[in-house]
Tab-separated table of C-alpha atoms and ligand atoms in Angstrom:
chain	number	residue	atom	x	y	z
A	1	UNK	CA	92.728	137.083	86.173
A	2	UNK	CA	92.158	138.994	83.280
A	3	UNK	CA	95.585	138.908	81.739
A	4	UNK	CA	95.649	137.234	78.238
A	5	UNK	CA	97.226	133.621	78.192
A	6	UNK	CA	99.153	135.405	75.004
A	7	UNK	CA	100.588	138.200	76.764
A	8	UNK	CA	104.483	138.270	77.594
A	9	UNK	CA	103.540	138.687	81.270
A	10	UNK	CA	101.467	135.390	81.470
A	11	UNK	CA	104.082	133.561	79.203
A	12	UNK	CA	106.422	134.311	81.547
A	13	UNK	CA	104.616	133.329	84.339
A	14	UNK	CA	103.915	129.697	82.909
A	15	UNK	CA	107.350	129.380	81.619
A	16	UNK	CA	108.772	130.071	85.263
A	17	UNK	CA	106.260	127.657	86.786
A	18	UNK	CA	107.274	124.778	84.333
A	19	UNK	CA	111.076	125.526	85.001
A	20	UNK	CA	110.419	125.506	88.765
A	21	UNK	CA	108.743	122.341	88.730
A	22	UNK	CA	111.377	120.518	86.299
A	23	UNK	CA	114.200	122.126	89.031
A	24	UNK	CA	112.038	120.456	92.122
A	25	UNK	CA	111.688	117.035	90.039
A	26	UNK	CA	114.888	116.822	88.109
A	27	UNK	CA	112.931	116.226	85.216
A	28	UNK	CA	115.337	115.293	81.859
A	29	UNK	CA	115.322	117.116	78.926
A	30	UNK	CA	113.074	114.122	77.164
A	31	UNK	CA	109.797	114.931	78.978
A	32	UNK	CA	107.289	117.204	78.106
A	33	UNK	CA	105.555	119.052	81.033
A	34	UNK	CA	102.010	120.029	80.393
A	35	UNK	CA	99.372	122.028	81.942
A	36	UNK	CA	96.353	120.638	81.505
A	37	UNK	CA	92.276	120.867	82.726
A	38	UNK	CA	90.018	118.319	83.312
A	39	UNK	CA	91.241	116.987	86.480
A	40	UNK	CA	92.773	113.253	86.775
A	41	UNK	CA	89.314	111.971	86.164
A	42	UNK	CA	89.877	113.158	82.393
A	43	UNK	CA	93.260	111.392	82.513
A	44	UNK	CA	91.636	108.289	82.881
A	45	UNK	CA	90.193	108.258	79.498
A	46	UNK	CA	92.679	110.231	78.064
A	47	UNK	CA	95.369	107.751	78.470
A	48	UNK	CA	93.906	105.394	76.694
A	49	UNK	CA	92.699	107.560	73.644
A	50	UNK	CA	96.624	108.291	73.656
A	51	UNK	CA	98.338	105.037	74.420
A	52	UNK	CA	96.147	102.658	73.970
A	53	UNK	CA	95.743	101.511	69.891
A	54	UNK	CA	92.970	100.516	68.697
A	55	UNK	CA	92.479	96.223	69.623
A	56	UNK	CA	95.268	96.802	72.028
A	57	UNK	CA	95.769	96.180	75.960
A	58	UNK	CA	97.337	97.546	78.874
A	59	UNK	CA	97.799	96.327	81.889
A	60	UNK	CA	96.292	98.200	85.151
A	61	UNK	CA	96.877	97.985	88.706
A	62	UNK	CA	93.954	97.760	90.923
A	63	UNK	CA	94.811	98.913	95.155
A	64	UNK	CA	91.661	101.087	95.099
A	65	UNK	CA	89.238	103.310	94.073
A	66	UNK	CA	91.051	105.882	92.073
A	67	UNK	CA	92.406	102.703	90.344
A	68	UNK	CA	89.222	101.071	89.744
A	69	UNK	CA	88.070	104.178	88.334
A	70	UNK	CA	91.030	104.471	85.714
A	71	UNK	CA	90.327	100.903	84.964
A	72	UNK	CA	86.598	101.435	84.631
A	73	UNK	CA	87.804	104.416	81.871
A	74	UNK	CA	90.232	102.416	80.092
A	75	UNK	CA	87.856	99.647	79.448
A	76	UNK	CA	85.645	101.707	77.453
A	77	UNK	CA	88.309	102.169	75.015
A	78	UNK	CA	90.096	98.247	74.511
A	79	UNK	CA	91.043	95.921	76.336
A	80	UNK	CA	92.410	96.222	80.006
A	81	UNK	CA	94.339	93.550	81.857
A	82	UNK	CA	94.262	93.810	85.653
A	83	UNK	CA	97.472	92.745	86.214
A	84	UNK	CA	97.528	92.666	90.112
A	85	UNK	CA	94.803	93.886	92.930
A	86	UNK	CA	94.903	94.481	96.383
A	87	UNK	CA	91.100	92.669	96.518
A	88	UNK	CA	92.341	89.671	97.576
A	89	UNK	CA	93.829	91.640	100.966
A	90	UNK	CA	90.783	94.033	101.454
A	91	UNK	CA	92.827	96.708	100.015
A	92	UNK	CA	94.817	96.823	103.161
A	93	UNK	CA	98.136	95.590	101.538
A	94	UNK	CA	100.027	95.869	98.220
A	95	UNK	CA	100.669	93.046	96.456
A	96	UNK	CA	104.103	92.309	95.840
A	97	UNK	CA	105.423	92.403	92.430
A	98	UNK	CA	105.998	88.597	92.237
A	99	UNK	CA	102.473	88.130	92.529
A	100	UNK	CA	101.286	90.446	89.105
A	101	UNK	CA	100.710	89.262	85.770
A	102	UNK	CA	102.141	91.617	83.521
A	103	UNK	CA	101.488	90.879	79.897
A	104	UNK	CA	104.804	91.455	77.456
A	105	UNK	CA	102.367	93.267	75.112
A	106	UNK	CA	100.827	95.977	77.356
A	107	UNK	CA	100.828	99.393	75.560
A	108	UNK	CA	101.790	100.831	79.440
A	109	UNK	CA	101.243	99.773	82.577
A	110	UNK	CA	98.509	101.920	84.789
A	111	UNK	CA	98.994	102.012	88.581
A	112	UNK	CA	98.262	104.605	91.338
A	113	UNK	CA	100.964	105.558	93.700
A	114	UNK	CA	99.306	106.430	96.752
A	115	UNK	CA	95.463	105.862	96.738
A	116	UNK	CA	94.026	108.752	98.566
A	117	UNK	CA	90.758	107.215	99.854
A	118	UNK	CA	92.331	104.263	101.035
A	119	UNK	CA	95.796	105.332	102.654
A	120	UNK	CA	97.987	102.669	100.800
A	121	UNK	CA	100.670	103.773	99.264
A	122	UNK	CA	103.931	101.897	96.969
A	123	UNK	CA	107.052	102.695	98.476
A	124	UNK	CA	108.625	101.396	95.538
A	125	UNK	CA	108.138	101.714	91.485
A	126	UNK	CA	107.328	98.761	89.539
A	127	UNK	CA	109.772	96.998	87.071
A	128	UNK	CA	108.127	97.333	83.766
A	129	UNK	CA	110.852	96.756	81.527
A	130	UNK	CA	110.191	98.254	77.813
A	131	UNK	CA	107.066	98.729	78.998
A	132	UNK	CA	105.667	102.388	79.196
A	133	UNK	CA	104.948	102.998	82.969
A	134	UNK	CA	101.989	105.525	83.885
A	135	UNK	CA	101.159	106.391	87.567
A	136	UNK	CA	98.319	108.866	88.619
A	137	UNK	CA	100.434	110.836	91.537
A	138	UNK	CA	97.535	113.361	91.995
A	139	UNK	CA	98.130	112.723	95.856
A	140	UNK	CA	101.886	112.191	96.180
A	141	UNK	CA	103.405	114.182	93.727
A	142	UNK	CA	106.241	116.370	95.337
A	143	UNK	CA	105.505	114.466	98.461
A	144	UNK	CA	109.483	113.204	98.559
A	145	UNK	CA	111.871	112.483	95.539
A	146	UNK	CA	110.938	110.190	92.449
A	147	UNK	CA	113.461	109.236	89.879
A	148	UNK	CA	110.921	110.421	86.673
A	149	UNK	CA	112.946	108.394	83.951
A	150	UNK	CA	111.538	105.079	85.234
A	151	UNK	CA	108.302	106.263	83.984
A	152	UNK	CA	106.135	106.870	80.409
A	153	UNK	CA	103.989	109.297	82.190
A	154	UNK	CA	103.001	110.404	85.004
A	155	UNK	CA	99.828	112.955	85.395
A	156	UNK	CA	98.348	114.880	88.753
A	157	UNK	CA	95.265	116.619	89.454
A	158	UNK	CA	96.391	119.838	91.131
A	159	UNK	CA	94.762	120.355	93.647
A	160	UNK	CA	96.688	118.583	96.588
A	161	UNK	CA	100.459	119.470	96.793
A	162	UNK	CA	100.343	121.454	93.725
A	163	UNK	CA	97.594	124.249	93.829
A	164	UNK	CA	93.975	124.743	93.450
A	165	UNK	CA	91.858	122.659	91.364
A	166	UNK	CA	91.215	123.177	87.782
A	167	UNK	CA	94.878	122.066	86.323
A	168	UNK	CA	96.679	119.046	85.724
A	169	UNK	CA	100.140	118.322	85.278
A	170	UNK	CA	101.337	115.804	83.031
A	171	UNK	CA	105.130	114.750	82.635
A	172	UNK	CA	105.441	112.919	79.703
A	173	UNK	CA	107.883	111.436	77.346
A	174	UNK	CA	108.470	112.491	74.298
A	175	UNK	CA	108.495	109.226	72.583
A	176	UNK	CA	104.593	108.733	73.441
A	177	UNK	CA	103.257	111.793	71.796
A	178	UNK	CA	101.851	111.227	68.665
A	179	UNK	CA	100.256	108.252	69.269
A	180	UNK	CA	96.415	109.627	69.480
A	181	UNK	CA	93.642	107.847	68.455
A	182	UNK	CA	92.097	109.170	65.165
A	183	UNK	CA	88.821	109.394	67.124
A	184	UNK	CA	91.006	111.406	70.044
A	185	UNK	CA	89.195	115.126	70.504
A	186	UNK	CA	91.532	117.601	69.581
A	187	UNK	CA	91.572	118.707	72.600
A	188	UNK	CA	92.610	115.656	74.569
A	189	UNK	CA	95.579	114.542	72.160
A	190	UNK	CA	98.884	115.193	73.752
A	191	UNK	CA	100.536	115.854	70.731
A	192	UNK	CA	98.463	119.227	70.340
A	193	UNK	CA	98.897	119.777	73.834
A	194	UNK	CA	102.719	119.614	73.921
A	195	UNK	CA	103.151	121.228	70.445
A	196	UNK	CA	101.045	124.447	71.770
A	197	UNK	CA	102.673	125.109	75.075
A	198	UNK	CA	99.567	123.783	76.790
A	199	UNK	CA	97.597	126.696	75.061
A	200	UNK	CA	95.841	125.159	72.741
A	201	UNK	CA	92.840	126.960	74.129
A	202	UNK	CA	92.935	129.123	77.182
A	203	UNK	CA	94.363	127.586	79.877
A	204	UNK	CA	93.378	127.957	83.442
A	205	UNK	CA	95.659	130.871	84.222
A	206	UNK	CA	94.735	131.407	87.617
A	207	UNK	CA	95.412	127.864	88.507
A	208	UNK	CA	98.372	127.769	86.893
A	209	UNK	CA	99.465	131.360	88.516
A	210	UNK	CA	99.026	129.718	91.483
A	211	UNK	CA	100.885	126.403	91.310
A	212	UNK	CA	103.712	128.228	90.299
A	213	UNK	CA	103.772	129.895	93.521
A	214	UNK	CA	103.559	126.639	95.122
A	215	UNK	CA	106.470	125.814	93.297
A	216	UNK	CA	108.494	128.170	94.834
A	217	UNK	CA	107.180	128.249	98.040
A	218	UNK	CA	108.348	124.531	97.941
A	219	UNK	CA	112.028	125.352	96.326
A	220	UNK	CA	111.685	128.489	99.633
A	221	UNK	CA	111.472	124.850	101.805
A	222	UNK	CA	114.191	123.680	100.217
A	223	UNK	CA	112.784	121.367	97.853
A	224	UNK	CA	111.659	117.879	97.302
A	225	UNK	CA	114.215	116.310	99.284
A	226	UNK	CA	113.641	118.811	102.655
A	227	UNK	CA	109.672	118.460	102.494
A	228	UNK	CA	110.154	114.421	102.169
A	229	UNK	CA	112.071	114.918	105.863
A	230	UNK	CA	108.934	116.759	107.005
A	231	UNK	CA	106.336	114.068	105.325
A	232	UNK	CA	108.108	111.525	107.086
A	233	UNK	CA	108.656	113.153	110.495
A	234	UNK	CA	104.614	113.904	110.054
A	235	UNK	CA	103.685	110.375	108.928
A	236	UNK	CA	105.652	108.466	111.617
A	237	UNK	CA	104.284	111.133	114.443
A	238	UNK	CA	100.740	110.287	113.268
A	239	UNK	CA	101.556	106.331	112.742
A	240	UNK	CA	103.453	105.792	116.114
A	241	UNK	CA	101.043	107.063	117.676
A	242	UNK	CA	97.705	105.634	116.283
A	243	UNK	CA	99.847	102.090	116.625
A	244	UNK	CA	100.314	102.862	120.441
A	245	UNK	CA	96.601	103.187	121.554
A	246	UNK	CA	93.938	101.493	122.324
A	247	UNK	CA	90.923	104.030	120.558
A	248	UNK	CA	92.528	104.137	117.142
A	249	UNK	CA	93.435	101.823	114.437
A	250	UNK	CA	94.651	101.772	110.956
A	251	UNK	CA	94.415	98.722	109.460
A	252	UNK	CA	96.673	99.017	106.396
A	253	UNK	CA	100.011	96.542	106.284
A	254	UNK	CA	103.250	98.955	107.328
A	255	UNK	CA	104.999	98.563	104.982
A	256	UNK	CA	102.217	100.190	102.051
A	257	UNK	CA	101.129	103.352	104.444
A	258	UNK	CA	100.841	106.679	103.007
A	259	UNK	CA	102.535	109.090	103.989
A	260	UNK	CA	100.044	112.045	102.500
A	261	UNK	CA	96.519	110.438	103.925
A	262	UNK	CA	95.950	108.671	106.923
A	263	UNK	CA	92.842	106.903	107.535
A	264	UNK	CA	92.151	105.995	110.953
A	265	UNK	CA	89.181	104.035	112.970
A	266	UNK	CA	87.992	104.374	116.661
A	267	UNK	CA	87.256	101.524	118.098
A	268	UNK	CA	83.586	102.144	118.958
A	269	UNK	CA	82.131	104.385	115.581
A	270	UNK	CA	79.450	105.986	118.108
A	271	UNK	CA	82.337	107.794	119.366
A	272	UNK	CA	82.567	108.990	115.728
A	273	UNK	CA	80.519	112.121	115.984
A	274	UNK	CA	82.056	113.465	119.059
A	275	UNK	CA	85.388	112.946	118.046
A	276	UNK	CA	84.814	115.123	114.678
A	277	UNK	CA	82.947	117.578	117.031
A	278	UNK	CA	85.586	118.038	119.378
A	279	UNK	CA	88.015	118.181	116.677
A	280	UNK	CA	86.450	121.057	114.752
A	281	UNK	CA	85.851	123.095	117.910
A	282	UNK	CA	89.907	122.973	117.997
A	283	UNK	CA	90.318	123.936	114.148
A	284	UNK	CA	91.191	120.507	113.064
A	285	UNK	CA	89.541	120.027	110.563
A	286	UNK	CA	88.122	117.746	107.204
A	287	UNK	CA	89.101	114.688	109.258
A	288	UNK	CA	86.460	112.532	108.374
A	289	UNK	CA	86.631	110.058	105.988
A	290	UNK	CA	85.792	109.567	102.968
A	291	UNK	CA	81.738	108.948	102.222
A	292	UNK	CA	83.196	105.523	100.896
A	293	UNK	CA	84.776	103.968	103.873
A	294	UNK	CA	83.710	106.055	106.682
A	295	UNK	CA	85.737	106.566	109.710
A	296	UNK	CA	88.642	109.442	109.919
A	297	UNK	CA	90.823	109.871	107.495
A	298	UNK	CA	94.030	112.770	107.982
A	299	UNK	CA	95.395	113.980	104.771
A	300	UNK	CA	98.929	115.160	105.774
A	301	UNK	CA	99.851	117.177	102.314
A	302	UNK	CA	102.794	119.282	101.972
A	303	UNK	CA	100.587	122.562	103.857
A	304	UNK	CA	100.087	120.676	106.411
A	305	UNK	CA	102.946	121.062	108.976
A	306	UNK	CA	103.789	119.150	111.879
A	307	UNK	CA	102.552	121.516	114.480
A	308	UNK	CA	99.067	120.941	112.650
A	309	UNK	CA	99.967	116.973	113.183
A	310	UNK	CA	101.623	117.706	117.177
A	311	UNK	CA	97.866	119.328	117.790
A	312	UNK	CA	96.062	116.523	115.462
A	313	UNK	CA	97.835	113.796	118.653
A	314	UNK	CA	97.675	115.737	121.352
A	315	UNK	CA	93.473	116.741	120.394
A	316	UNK	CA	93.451	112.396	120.077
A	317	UNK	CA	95.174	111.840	122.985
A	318	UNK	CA	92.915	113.926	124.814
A	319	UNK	CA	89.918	112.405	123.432
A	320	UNK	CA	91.291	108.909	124.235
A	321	UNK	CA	91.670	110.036	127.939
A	322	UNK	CA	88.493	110.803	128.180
A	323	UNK	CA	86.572	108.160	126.317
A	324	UNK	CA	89.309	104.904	125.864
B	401	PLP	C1	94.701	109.475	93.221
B	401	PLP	C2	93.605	110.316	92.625
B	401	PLP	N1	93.283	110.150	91.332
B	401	PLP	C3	92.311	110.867	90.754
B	401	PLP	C4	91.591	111.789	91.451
B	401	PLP	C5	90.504	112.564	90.753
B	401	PLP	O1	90.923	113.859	90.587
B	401	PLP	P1	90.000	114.964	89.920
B	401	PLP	O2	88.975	115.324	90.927
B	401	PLP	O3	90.986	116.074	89.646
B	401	PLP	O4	89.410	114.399	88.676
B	401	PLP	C6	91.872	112.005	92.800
B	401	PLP	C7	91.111	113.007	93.564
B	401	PLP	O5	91.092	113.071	94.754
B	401	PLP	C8	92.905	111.246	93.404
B	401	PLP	O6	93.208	111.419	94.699
């Protein structure tokens, strides 16, 4: 913790944890990778002081709250186009691309992966065309393979599959740097970012210690590809069997399910309380759900392995013996 961000030790470490996480994402040659602080919530004003000119407008996807809140963001600084929303389906579906109305003049195209809050999640990337595509993957990112080179940019707060808070990642391609606002802080313009190795200040060495670990530990798994197996043998254990009682229902269409956070209802919420109760007393824990939407929610990240999800559905099946 004390080591200076200058010293050859702490270069080395950074370098390593950029090369480890351009190895696990096949990231080409033309994207920058930079460590940034903030969180995502900085992102979403960010992008637009760096993509967004002045009297210009980008289109944004709305499926939930972290998009509303990038779109709230944006619209501070010009003029934002919500392009598609999941509104019209209580947020419990997609909509498909056939229904979105892209302009040809965007400066990108804003969307959110996999909404953590809500559990929806695109199994496929949209078709921008020339249009610069930008996804927050705070809550997916490593979570299975992504082909990077169908997107502008895509940025994630750390502290899900990566490591702890405090650090954000940001793949970027070259072609978009440079682009800052006049008004842009210093600080915030990717340009200066990219050009000073993330250090433009001090980074958050720790943090950034840590992910790399992460990074390894993942490549240890076997990489991207092996933990996607695991994700999926996780989500479907957890899916299956929520679909299969009587107690517990998600409501979101199968087809746009994450696989990284699973929000779940009982059917009678008094049996709320217990059910958390009972769970804790077992270890499993931070299963209820967001202050937004209440309910249970299971975030199934990377950590999380499937004996934690085998003892997540056999703790429910017990509880749905007892009170179904
Ligand atoms: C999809 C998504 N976007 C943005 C954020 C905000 O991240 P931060 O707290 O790092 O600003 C979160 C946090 O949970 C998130 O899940």
């Amino acid at each position: 913790m004390e080591m200076s961000h200058r010293s050859d030790e702490f270069v080395s470490i950074a370098t390593q944890a950029e090369q480890d996480l351009r190895d696990l994402l096949n990231i080409p040659s033309n994207y920058k990778v930079l460590f940034l602080q903030g969180g995502a919530s900085q992102q979403f004003a960010q992008i637009p002081l760096n993509l967004l000119p002045e009297g210009g407008s980008a289109d944004y996807i709305d499926t939930g709250i972290w998009s509303q809140k990038a779109i709230e963001e944006a619209s501070r600084y010009g003029h934002v186009n919500v392009a598609a929303t999941a509104k019209p389906y209580d947020y419990f579906a997609i909509p498909g691309q056939n229904e979105w109305n892209l302009s040809k003049d965007a400066a990108y195209v804003h969307y959110a992966p996999n909404e953590t809050i809500g559990g929806l999640e695109f199994q496929w990337i949209p078709e921008v065309g020339d249009v610069p595509l930008v996804a927050d993957m705070s809550s997916d990112i490593l979570s299975r393979p992504v082909d990077i080179s169908r997107f502008g940019m895509i940025y994630a707060g750390a502290q899900k599959n990566i490591g702890p808070s405090g650090i954000v990642v940001n793949i970027i391609r070259e072609d978009l740097l440079g682009k800052a606002r006049a008004l842009c802080p210093t600080m915030l313009d990717y340009k200066v970012a990219a050009d000073n190795g993330s250090m433009y200040n001090t980074p958050p060495t720790l943090a950034w210690y840590l992910s790399g670990l992460v990074f390894q530990w993942l490549k240890e798994q076997g990489g991207v590809d092996a933990i996607a197996r695991l994700n999926d043998v996780k989500q479907r254990t957890l899916y299956d069997f929520i679909d299969a009682s009587g107690l517990y229902s998600n409501p979101i269409n199968k087809s746009d399910r994450s696989w990284m956070n699973v929000p779940f209802r009982l059917a009678d919420d008094r049996l709320d309380k217990p059910f958390l109760v009972g769970a804790e007393a077992r270890g499993l824990l931070n299963l209820k759900g967001h202050r937004s939407v209440g309910g249970m929610r299971a975030s199934i990240y990377n950590a999380v392995d499937i004996t934690a999800v085998n003892a997540l559905v056999a703790y429910m099946a017990e509880f749905e013996k007892e009170h179904g």
